[in-house]
PDB file of C-alpha atoms and ligand atoms in Angstrom:
ATOM      1  CA  MET A  19       0.004  -0.029  -0.044  1.00 74.00           C
ATOM      2  CA  SER A  20       1.255   3.416  -0.594  1.00 93.00           C
ATOM      3  CA  LEU A  21       1.641   5.498   2.480  1.00 97.00           C
ATOM      4  CA  VAL A  22       1.821   8.812   0.724  1.00 98.00           C
ATOM      5  CA  GLN A  23       0.086   9.773  -2.487  1.00 98.00           C
ATOM      6  CA  LEU A  24       0.303  13.256  -4.076  1.00 98.00           C
ATOM      7  CA  LYS A  25      -1.961  13.843  -7.025  1.00 98.00           C
ATOM      8  CA  GLN A  26      -1.539  16.820  -9.363  1.00 97.00           C
ATOM      9  CA  ILE A  27      -0.148  19.024  -6.581  1.00 98.00           C
ATOM     10  CA  SER A  28       0.660  22.657  -7.127  1.00 98.00           C
ATOM     11  CA  LYS A  29       1.679  25.165  -4.549  1.00 98.00           C
ATOM     12  CA  ASN A  30       1.759  28.938  -5.086  1.00 97.00           C
ATOM     13  CA  TYR A  31       2.847  31.520  -2.553  1.00 95.00           C
ATOM     14  CA  GLN A  32       1.441  34.946  -3.032  1.00 91.00           C
ATOM     15  CA  MET A  33       3.791  37.784  -2.130  1.00 88.00           C
ATOM     16  CA  GLY A  34       1.915  41.022  -2.772  1.00 91.00           C
ATOM     17  CA  GLU A  35       1.571  41.240  -6.543  1.00 92.00           C
ATOM     18  CA  LEU A  36       4.058  38.422  -7.089  1.00 93.00           C
ATOM     19  CA  SER A  37       2.964  34.735  -7.270  1.00 92.00           C
ATOM     20  CA  VAL A  38       5.796  32.245  -6.611  1.00 93.00           C
ATOM     21  CA  GLN A  39       5.001  28.729  -8.042  1.00 96.00           C
ATOM     22  CA  ALA A  40       6.850  26.516  -5.359  1.00 98.00           C
ATOM     23  CA  LEU A  41       5.553  23.241  -6.711  1.00 98.00           C
ATOM     24  CA  LYS A  42       4.234  22.368 -10.236  1.00 97.00           C
ATOM     25  CA  ASP A  43       2.055  19.317 -11.089  1.00 96.00           C
ATOM     26  CA  ILE A  44       3.665  16.953  -8.582  1.00 97.00           C
ATOM     27  CA  GLU A  45       2.687  13.290  -8.864  1.00 97.00           C
ATOM     28  CA  LEU A  46       4.128  11.094  -6.168  1.00 97.00           C
ATOM     29  CA  GLU A  47       3.683   7.792  -4.445  1.00 97.00           C
ATOM     30  CA  ILE A  48       5.787   6.546  -1.496  1.00 97.00           C
ATOM     31  CA  SER A  49       5.260   3.063  -0.196  1.00 96.00           C
ATOM     32  CA  GLU A  50       5.279   1.846   3.399  1.00 96.00           C
ATOM     33  CA  GLN A  51       8.632   1.115   5.106  1.00 94.00           C
ATOM     34  CA  SER A  52      10.609   2.939   2.555  1.00 95.00           C
ATOM     35  CA  PHE A  53      13.507   5.255   2.831  1.00 96.00           C
ATOM     36  CA  VAL A  54      13.188   8.225   0.432  1.00 97.00           C
ATOM     37  CA  SER A  55      15.261  11.255  -0.218  1.00 97.00           C
ATOM     38  CA  PHE A  56      14.210  14.539  -1.844  1.00 97.00           C
ATOM     39  CA  VAL A  57      17.411  16.226  -3.308  1.00 97.00           C
ATOM     40  CA  GLY A  58      17.639  19.620  -4.928  1.00 96.00           C
ATOM     41  CA  PRO A  59      19.223  23.079  -4.627  1.00 96.00           C
ATOM     42  CA  SER A  60      17.896  25.744  -2.291  1.00 96.00           C
ATOM     43  CA  GLY A  61      14.502  27.015  -3.568  1.00 96.00           C
ATOM     44  CA  SER A  62      13.692  23.742  -5.535  1.00 97.00           C
ATOM     45  CA  GLY A  63      10.625  23.068  -3.327  1.00 98.00           C
ATOM     46  CA  LYS A  64      11.855  20.396  -0.800  1.00 98.00           C
ATOM     47  CA  THR A  65      10.532  22.074   2.235  1.00 98.00           C
ATOM     48  CA  THR A  66       7.179  22.998   0.629  1.00 98.00           C
ATOM     49  CA  LEU A  67       6.764  19.263  -0.423  1.00 98.00           C
ATOM     50  CA  LEU A  68       7.577  17.955   3.059  1.00 98.00           C
ATOM     51  CA  ASN A  69       5.308  20.522   4.672  1.00 98.00           C
ATOM     52  CA  LEU A  70       2.380  19.280   2.477  1.00 98.00           C
ATOM     53  CA  ILE A  71       3.037  15.688   3.360  1.00 98.00           C
ATOM     54  CA  GLY A  72       3.470  16.643   6.914  1.00 98.00           C
ATOM     55  CA  CYS A  73       0.019  18.343   7.090  1.00 97.00           C
ATOM     56  CA  LEU A  74       1.757  21.741   8.016  1.00 97.00           C
ATOM     57  CA  ASP A  75       0.608  23.531   4.844  1.00 97.00           C
ATOM     58  CA  LYS A  76      -2.015  22.881   2.018  1.00 97.00           C
ATOM     59  CA  PRO A  77      -1.660  22.680  -1.733  1.00 97.00           C
ATOM     60  CA  SER A  78      -3.081  25.352  -3.958  1.00 97.00           C
ATOM     61  CA  SER A  79      -4.482  22.556  -5.992  1.00 97.00           C
ATOM     62  CA  GLY A  80      -4.377  18.731  -6.043  1.00 98.00           C
ATOM     63  CA  ASN A  81      -4.804  16.116  -3.270  1.00 98.00           C
ATOM     64  CA  VAL A  82      -2.581  14.768  -0.633  1.00 98.00           C
ATOM     65  CA  PHE A  83      -3.232  11.330   0.889  1.00 98.00           C
ATOM     66  CA  VAL A  84      -1.255  10.113   3.901  1.00 98.00           C
ATOM     67  CA  ASN A  85      -1.881   6.603   5.216  1.00 96.00           C
ATOM     68  CA  GLY A  86      -4.876   6.391   2.959  1.00 95.00           C
ATOM     69  CA  THR A  87      -6.458   9.597   4.367  1.00 97.00           C
ATOM     70  CA  LEU A  88      -7.101  12.827   2.361  1.00 97.00           C
ATOM     71  CA  VAL A  89      -5.344  15.413   4.450  1.00 97.00           C
ATOM     72  CA  ASN A  90      -5.526  18.601   2.532  1.00 94.00           C
ATOM     73  CA  ASN A  91      -9.095  19.508   3.793  1.00 94.00           C
ATOM     74  CA  PHE A  92      -8.189  19.081   7.413  1.00 97.00           C
ATOM     75  CA  SER A  93      -8.837  21.827   9.985  1.00 96.00           C
ATOM     76  CA  ASN A  94      -5.834  22.990  11.964  1.00 96.00           C
ATOM     77  CA  LYS A  95      -6.986  21.025  14.837  1.00 95.00           C
ATOM     78  CA  THR A  96      -7.529  17.735  12.884  1.00 97.00           C
ATOM     79  CA  ALA A  97      -4.129  18.237  11.235  1.00 97.00           C
ATOM     80  CA  ALA A  98      -2.454  18.622  14.608  1.00 95.00           C
ATOM     81  CA  GLN A  99      -4.148  15.403  15.805  1.00 94.00           C
ATOM     82  CA  PHE A 100      -3.149  13.594  12.664  1.00 96.00           C
ATOM     83  CA  ARG A 101       0.499  14.663  12.954  1.00 96.00           C
ATOM     84  CA  GLY A 102       0.478  13.521  16.670  1.00 93.00           C
ATOM     85  CA  GLU A 103      -0.816  10.109  15.828  1.00 93.00           C
ATOM     86  CA  HIS A 104       0.939   9.248  12.515  1.00 96.00           C
ATOM     87  CA  LEU A 105       3.961  11.564  11.923  1.00 97.00           C
ATOM     88  CA  GLY A 106       7.358  12.300  13.419  1.00 97.00           C
ATOM     89  CA  PHE A 107       9.527  15.319  12.489  1.00 98.00           C
ATOM     90  CA  ILE A 108      13.246  15.906  12.481  1.00 97.00           C
ATOM     91  CA  PHE A 109      14.519  19.441  11.881  1.00 96.00           C
ATOM     92  CA  GLN A 110      17.679  21.047  10.574  1.00 95.00           C
ATOM     93  CA  ASN A 111      18.235  23.002  13.811  1.00 96.00           C
ATOM     94  CA  PHE A 112      17.357  19.898  15.992  1.00 96.00           C
ATOM     95  CA  ASN A 113      14.593  21.975  17.782  1.00 97.00           C
ATOM     96  CA  LEU A 114      15.299  20.463  21.144  1.00 98.00           C
ATOM     97  CA  LEU A 115      13.939  22.381  24.140  1.00 97.00           C
ATOM     98  CA  PRO A 116      16.999  23.770  25.826  1.00 98.00           C
ATOM     99  CA  VAL A 117      15.637  23.593  29.397  1.00 98.00           C
ATOM    100  CA  LEU A 118      14.865  19.879  29.111  1.00 98.00           C
ATOM    101  CA  THR A 119      17.364  16.982  29.334  1.00 98.00           C
ATOM    102  CA  ALA A 120      17.778  14.513  26.428  1.00 98.00           C
ATOM    103  CA  TYR A 121      15.444  12.133  28.260  1.00 98.00           C
ATOM    104  CA  GLU A 122      12.815  14.958  28.910  1.00 98.00           C
ATOM    105  CA  ASN A 123      12.975  16.088  25.248  1.00 98.00           C
ATOM    106  CA  VAL A 124      12.154  12.637  24.214  1.00 97.00           C
ATOM    107  CA  GLU A 125       9.389  12.312  26.822  1.00 96.00           C
ATOM    108  CA  TYR A 126       7.801  15.529  25.736  1.00 95.00           C
ATOM    109  CA  PRO A 127       5.615  14.140  22.807  1.00 94.00           C
ATOM    110  CA  LEU A 128       4.481  11.256  25.009  1.00 93.00           C
ATOM    111  CA  ILE A 129       3.059  13.757  27.586  1.00 91.00           C
ATOM    112  CA  MET A 130       1.941  16.652  25.271  1.00 85.00           C
ATOM    113  CA  VAL A 131       0.713  14.598  22.316  1.00 81.00           C
ATOM    114  CA  GLN A 132      -0.155  11.089  23.234  1.00 80.00           C
ATOM    115  CA  ASN A 133      -0.555  11.224  26.959  1.00 84.00           C
ATOM    116  CA  ILE A 134       1.111   7.847  27.648  1.00 87.00           C
ATOM    117  CA  PRO A 135       1.034   6.822  31.351  1.00 87.00           C
ATOM    118  CA  GLY A 136       4.202   6.883  33.472  1.00 88.00           C
ATOM    119  CA  ALA A 137       5.467   3.272  33.515  1.00 90.00           C
ATOM    120  CA  GLU A 138       5.099   2.708  29.843  1.00 92.00           C
ATOM    121  CA  ARG A 139       6.471   6.069  29.099  1.00 95.00           C
ATOM    122  CA  LYS A 140       9.659   5.440  30.863  1.00 96.00           C
ATOM    123  CA  GLU A 141      10.108   2.191  29.106  1.00 95.00           C
ATOM    124  CA  ARG A 142       9.507   3.682  25.647  1.00 95.00           C
ATOM    125  CA  ILE A 143      11.824   6.568  26.183  1.00 97.00           C
ATOM    126  CA  MET A 144      14.716   4.376  27.311  1.00 97.00           C
ATOM    127  CA  HIS A 145      14.075   1.960  24.468  1.00 96.00           C
ATOM    128  CA  TYR A 146      14.487   4.785  21.891  1.00 96.00           C
ATOM    129  CA  LEU A 147      17.429   6.481  23.637  1.00 97.00           C
ATOM    130  CA  ASP A 148      19.095   3.143  23.620  1.00 95.00           C
ATOM    131  CA  ALA A 149      18.191   2.439  19.940  1.00 95.00           C
ATOM    132  CA  VAL A 150      19.841   5.787  18.797  1.00 95.00           C
ATOM    133  CA  GLY A 151      22.915   5.106  20.912  1.00 95.00           C
ATOM    134  CA  ILE A 152      22.460   7.810  23.380  1.00 96.00           C
ATOM    135  CA  ALA A 153      21.091   6.309  26.536  1.00 97.00           C
ATOM    136  CA  ASP A 154      24.240   7.152  28.493  1.00 97.00           C
ATOM    137  CA  GLN A 155      23.759  10.873  27.747  1.00 98.00           C
ATOM    138  CA  LYS A 156      20.195  10.996  28.884  1.00 98.00           C
ATOM    139  CA  ASP A 157      20.578  13.471  31.700  1.00 98.00           C
ATOM    140  CA  LYS A 158      22.508  15.985  29.670  1.00 98.00           C
ATOM    141  CA  PHE A 159      21.092  19.254  28.398  1.00 98.00           C
ATOM    142  CA  PRO A 160      21.167  20.011  24.579  1.00 98.00           C
ATOM    143  CA  SER A 161      23.948  22.533  25.263  1.00 98.00           C
ATOM    144  CA  GLN A 162      26.104  19.737  26.571  1.00 98.00           C
ATOM    145  CA  LEU A 163      25.776  17.652  23.473  1.00 98.00           C
ATOM    146  CA  SER A 164      27.343  17.719  20.100  1.00 97.00           C
ATOM    147  CA  GLY A 165      25.408  18.379  16.901  1.00 97.00           C
ATOM    148  CA  GLY A 166      25.345  14.718  16.047  1.00 97.00           C
ATOM    149  CA  GLN A 167      24.202  13.851  19.559  1.00 97.00           C
ATOM    150  CA  LYS A 168      21.486  16.422  19.489  1.00 97.00           C
ATOM    151  CA  GLN A 169      20.200  15.069  16.195  1.00 97.00           C
ATOM    152  CA  ARG A 170      20.233  11.509  17.757  1.00 97.00           C
ATOM    153  CA  VAL A 171      18.008  12.759  20.425  1.00 98.00           C
ATOM    154  CA  ALA A 172      15.727  14.388  17.865  1.00 97.00           C
ATOM    155  CA  VAL A 173      15.570  10.952  15.978  1.00 97.00           C
ATOM    156  CA  ALA A 174      14.547   9.314  19.243  1.00 97.00           C
ATOM    157  CA  ARG A 175      11.950  12.085  19.878  1.00 97.00           C
ATOM    158  CA  ALA A 176      10.527  11.656  16.388  1.00 97.00           C
ATOM    159  CA  LEU A 177      10.199   7.797  16.815  1.00 96.00           C
ATOM    160  CA  VAL A 178       8.986   7.591  20.380  1.00 96.00           C
ATOM    161  CA  THR A 179       5.396   8.112  19.428  1.00 94.00           C
ATOM    162  CA  ASP A 180       5.563   5.148  17.043  1.00 94.00           C
ATOM    163  CA  PRO A 181       4.765   7.162  13.858  1.00 96.00           C
ATOM    164  CA  LYS A 182       4.131   5.502  10.513  1.00 95.00           C
ATOM    165  CA  LEU A 183       6.107   8.235   8.699  1.00 98.00           C
ATOM    166  CA  VAL A 184       9.101  10.473   9.769  1.00 98.00           C
ATOM    167  CA  LEU A 185       9.806  13.589   7.824  1.00 98.00           C
ATOM    168  CA  ALA A 186      13.312  15.082   8.137  1.00 98.00           C
ATOM    169  CA  ASP A 187      13.893  18.449   6.398  1.00 98.00           C
ATOM    170  CA  GLU A 188      17.655  18.787   5.866  1.00 97.00           C
ATOM    171  CA  PRO A 189      18.458  16.903   9.064  1.00 97.00           C
ATOM    172  CA  THR A 190      22.207  16.944   8.196  1.00 96.00           C
ATOM    173  CA  ALA A 191      22.518  20.613   7.152  1.00 95.00           C
ATOM    174  CA  ASN A 192      24.067  21.661  10.411  1.00 95.00           C
ATOM    175  CA  LEU A 193      26.423  18.679  10.830  1.00 95.00           C
ATOM    176  CA  ASP A 194      29.939  17.988   9.714  1.00 94.00           C
ATOM    177  CA  HIS A 195      30.226  15.391   6.995  1.00 93.00           C
ATOM    178  CA  ALA A 196      31.083  12.411   9.343  1.00 93.00           C
ATOM    179  CA  SER A 197      28.213  13.150  11.671  1.00 94.00           C
ATOM    180  CA  ALA A 198      25.906  13.727   8.664  1.00 95.00           C
ATOM    181  CA  PHE A 199      26.562  10.311   7.238  1.00 95.00           C
ATOM    182  CA  LYS A 200      26.120   8.713  10.769  1.00 94.00           C
ATOM    183  CA  ILE A 201      22.650  10.368  11.086  1.00 95.00           C
ATOM    184  CA  ILE A 202      21.484   9.186   7.737  1.00 95.00           C
ATOM    185  CA  GLU A 203      22.757   5.686   8.623  1.00 94.00           C
ATOM    186  CA  LEU A 204      21.039   5.773  11.915  1.00 94.00           C
ATOM    187  CA  MET A 205      17.701   6.766  10.237  1.00 96.00           C
ATOM    188  CA  ARG A 206      18.110   3.954   7.799  1.00 95.00           C
ATOM    189  CA  GLN A 207      18.734   1.647  10.736  1.00 94.00           C
ATOM    190  CA  MET A 208      15.688   2.844  12.507  1.00 94.00           C
ATOM    191  CA  GLN A 209      13.582   2.374   9.265  1.00 95.00           C
ATOM    192  CA  ARG A 210      14.750  -1.186   9.252  1.00 95.00           C
ATOM    193  CA  ASP A 211      14.236  -1.909  12.937  1.00 95.00           C
ATOM    194  CA  PHE A 212      10.987  -0.198  13.429  1.00 94.00           C
ATOM    195  CA  LYS A 213       9.490  -0.371   9.914  1.00 95.00           C
ATOM    196  CA  THR A 214       9.013   3.340   9.802  1.00 97.00           C
ATOM    197  CA  THR A 215       8.938   5.110   6.545  1.00 97.00           C
ATOM    198  CA  PHE A 216      11.445   8.061   6.451  1.00 98.00           C
ATOM    199  CA  ILE A 217      11.473  10.932   3.958  1.00 98.00           C
ATOM    200  CA  PHE A 218      14.448  13.200   4.263  1.00 97.00           C
ATOM    201  CA  SER A 219      15.538  16.204   2.226  1.00 97.00           C
ATOM    202  CA  THR A 220      19.024  17.454   1.479  1.00 96.00           C
ATOM    203  CA  HIS A 221      20.711  20.006  -0.880  1.00 93.00           C
ATOM    204  CA  ASP A 222      23.838  17.674  -0.709  1.00 90.00           C
ATOM    205  CA  PRO A 223      23.799  14.998  -3.312  1.00 87.00           C
ATOM    206  CA  LYS A 224      26.642  13.233  -1.518  1.00 87.00           C
ATOM    207  CA  ILE A 225      24.562  12.447   1.524  1.00 88.00           C
ATOM    208  CA  VAL A 226      21.882  10.325  -0.271  1.00 87.00           C
ATOM    209  CA  LYS A 227      23.769   7.045  -0.636  1.00 81.00           C
ATOM    210  CA  GLU A 228      21.604   5.277   1.934  1.00 85.00           C
ATOM    211  CA  ALA A 229      18.300   6.292   0.210  1.00 93.00           C
ATOM    212  CA  GLU A 230      16.369   3.532  -1.556  1.00 93.00           C
ATOM    213  CA  ILE A 231      14.540   6.055  -3.798  1.00 96.00           C
ATOM    214  CA  ILE A 232      15.890   9.472  -4.679  1.00 96.00           C
ATOM    215  CA  TYR A 233      13.763  12.198  -6.213  1.00 97.00           C
ATOM    216  CA  THR A 234      15.607  15.215  -7.663  1.00 97.00           C
ATOM    217  CA  LEU A 235      13.640  18.501  -7.547  1.00 97.00           C
ATOM    218  CA  GLU A 236      14.328  21.544  -9.655  1.00 97.00           C
ATOM    219  CA  ASP A 237      12.218  24.572  -9.780  1.00 97.00           C
ATOM    220  CA  GLY A 238       9.209  22.908  -8.079  1.00 98.00           C
ATOM    221  CA  LYS A 239       9.160  19.891 -10.387  1.00 98.00           C
ATOM    222  CA  ILE A 240      10.422  16.335  -9.948  1.00 97.00           C
ATOM    223  CA  MET A 241      13.095  16.073 -12.565  1.00 97.00           C
ATOM    224  CA  ASP A 242      14.264  12.500 -11.818  1.00 95.00           C
ATOM    225  CA  LYS A 243      13.439   9.375  -9.745  1.00 96.00           C
ATOM    226  CA  GLU A 244      16.229   7.043  -9.064  1.00 95.00           C
ATOM    227  CA  ILE A 245      15.699   3.680  -7.433  1.00 93.00           C
ATOM    228  CA  VAL A 246      18.775   2.747  -5.605  1.00 90.00           C
ATOM    229  CA  ALA A 247      17.736  -0.429  -3.802  1.00 71.00           C
ATOM    230  CA  ALA A 248      14.661  -2.348  -3.161  1.00 58.00           C
TER     231      ALA A 248
HETATM  232  P1  ADP B 318      13.759  24.279  -0.619  1.00 75.92           P
HETATM  233  O1  ADP B 318      13.288  23.721   0.640  1.00 75.92           O
HETATM  234  O2  ADP B 318      14.160  23.295  -1.620  1.00 75.92           O
HETATM  235  O3  ADP B 318      14.978  25.289  -0.411  1.00 75.92           O
HETATM  236  P2  ADP B 318      11.283  25.727  -0.596  1.00 75.92           P
HETATM  237  O4  ADP B 318      10.164  24.744  -0.561  1.00 75.92           O
HETATM  238  O5  ADP B 318      11.585  26.412   0.732  1.00 75.92           O
HETATM  239  O6  ADP B 318      12.637  25.209  -1.252  1.00 75.92           O
HETATM  240  O7  ADP B 318      10.842  27.009  -1.568  1.00 75.92           O
HETATM  241  C1  ADP B 318      10.451  26.829  -2.869  1.00 75.92           C
HETATM  242  C2  ADP B 318      10.221  28.144  -3.467  1.00 75.92           C
HETATM  243  O8  ADP B 318       9.023  28.724  -2.801  1.00 75.92           O
HETATM  244  C3  ADP B 318      11.234  29.241  -3.446  1.00 75.92           C
HETATM  245  O9  ADP B 318      11.302  29.912  -4.632  1.00 75.92           O
HETATM  246  C4  ADP B 318      10.905  29.994  -2.170  1.00 75.92           C
HETATM  247  O10 ADP B 318      11.423  31.304  -2.224  1.00 75.92           O
HETATM  248  C5  ADP B 318       9.355  30.013  -2.227  1.00 75.92           C
HETATM  249  N1  ADP B 318       8.725  30.039  -0.946  1.00 75.92           N
HETATM  250  C6  ADP B 318       8.791  29.070   0.064  1.00 75.92           C
HETATM  251  N2  ADP B 318       8.173  29.444   1.198  1.00 75.92           N
HETATM  252  C7  ADP B 318       7.531  30.664   0.917  1.00 75.92           C
HETATM  253  C8  ADP B 318       6.759  31.517   1.595  1.00 75.92           C
HETATM  254  N3  ADP B 318       6.354  31.217   2.834  1.00 75.92           N
HETATM  255  N4  ADP B 318       6.279  32.634   0.990  1.00 75.92           N
HETATM  256  C9  ADP B 318       6.775  32.970  -0.247  1.00 75.92           C
HETATM  257  N5  ADP B 318       7.591  32.133  -1.079  1.00 75.92           N
HETATM  258  C10 ADP B 318       7.976  30.965  -0.437  1.00 75.92           C
HETATM  259 MG1   MG B 319      14.200  23.817   2.584  1.00 75.92          MG
END
């Protein structure tokens, strides 16, 4: 079954008199348990595309289906609920809460979004901190962690709610090359272990070697689809 389906998607941004066409006639299907990359230069439409799939924005025309549900007519409240139940997010700037420890950052969505009771919560948090290799750093604050470690915490936080799909917008943009490769490898491992679908974007074509399917974007269009591995 396809987890994500985009049909005839266009997205325009109106800036005063000027209309910017960020996405043009996008047709896309992403199947369950896959590891997909959107590659393209700055301004090619990667973030716009991820935001539509992530129910953070709506297309100007066309339909977006996620997990078999038409999502582009959602109210803000329904979209937020849907994100909390089905989606995880990883950001370029890590977006960890600075006043919370690594453990508490991973705990946050279980309290705020899914309201998971105490004992199960603790078990889940430790399970994912362990899975991303950072259990021994659990009591540190983000300021005490390296970029790579922070992104590991963010990967654990994205997975702890057991989402179907994790969306990562340039997750390696603020990391050195070695750490960047390690984060992509970690996401790939998590995709295998937890059968979670990952879609990540990057402007760096060197970083995509782990992807199974690579979509190349240019000026709001998908210019190429490369299937690397099944
Ligand atoms: P990428 O993530 O690949 O850098 P984006 O999706 O951010 O690309 O942007 C695609 C195009 O849409 C760019 O031309 C950008 O300037 C424009 N754009 C993105 N967001 C907005 C916005 N909120 N308002 C106006 N134009 C936007
Ligand atoms: Mg972007």
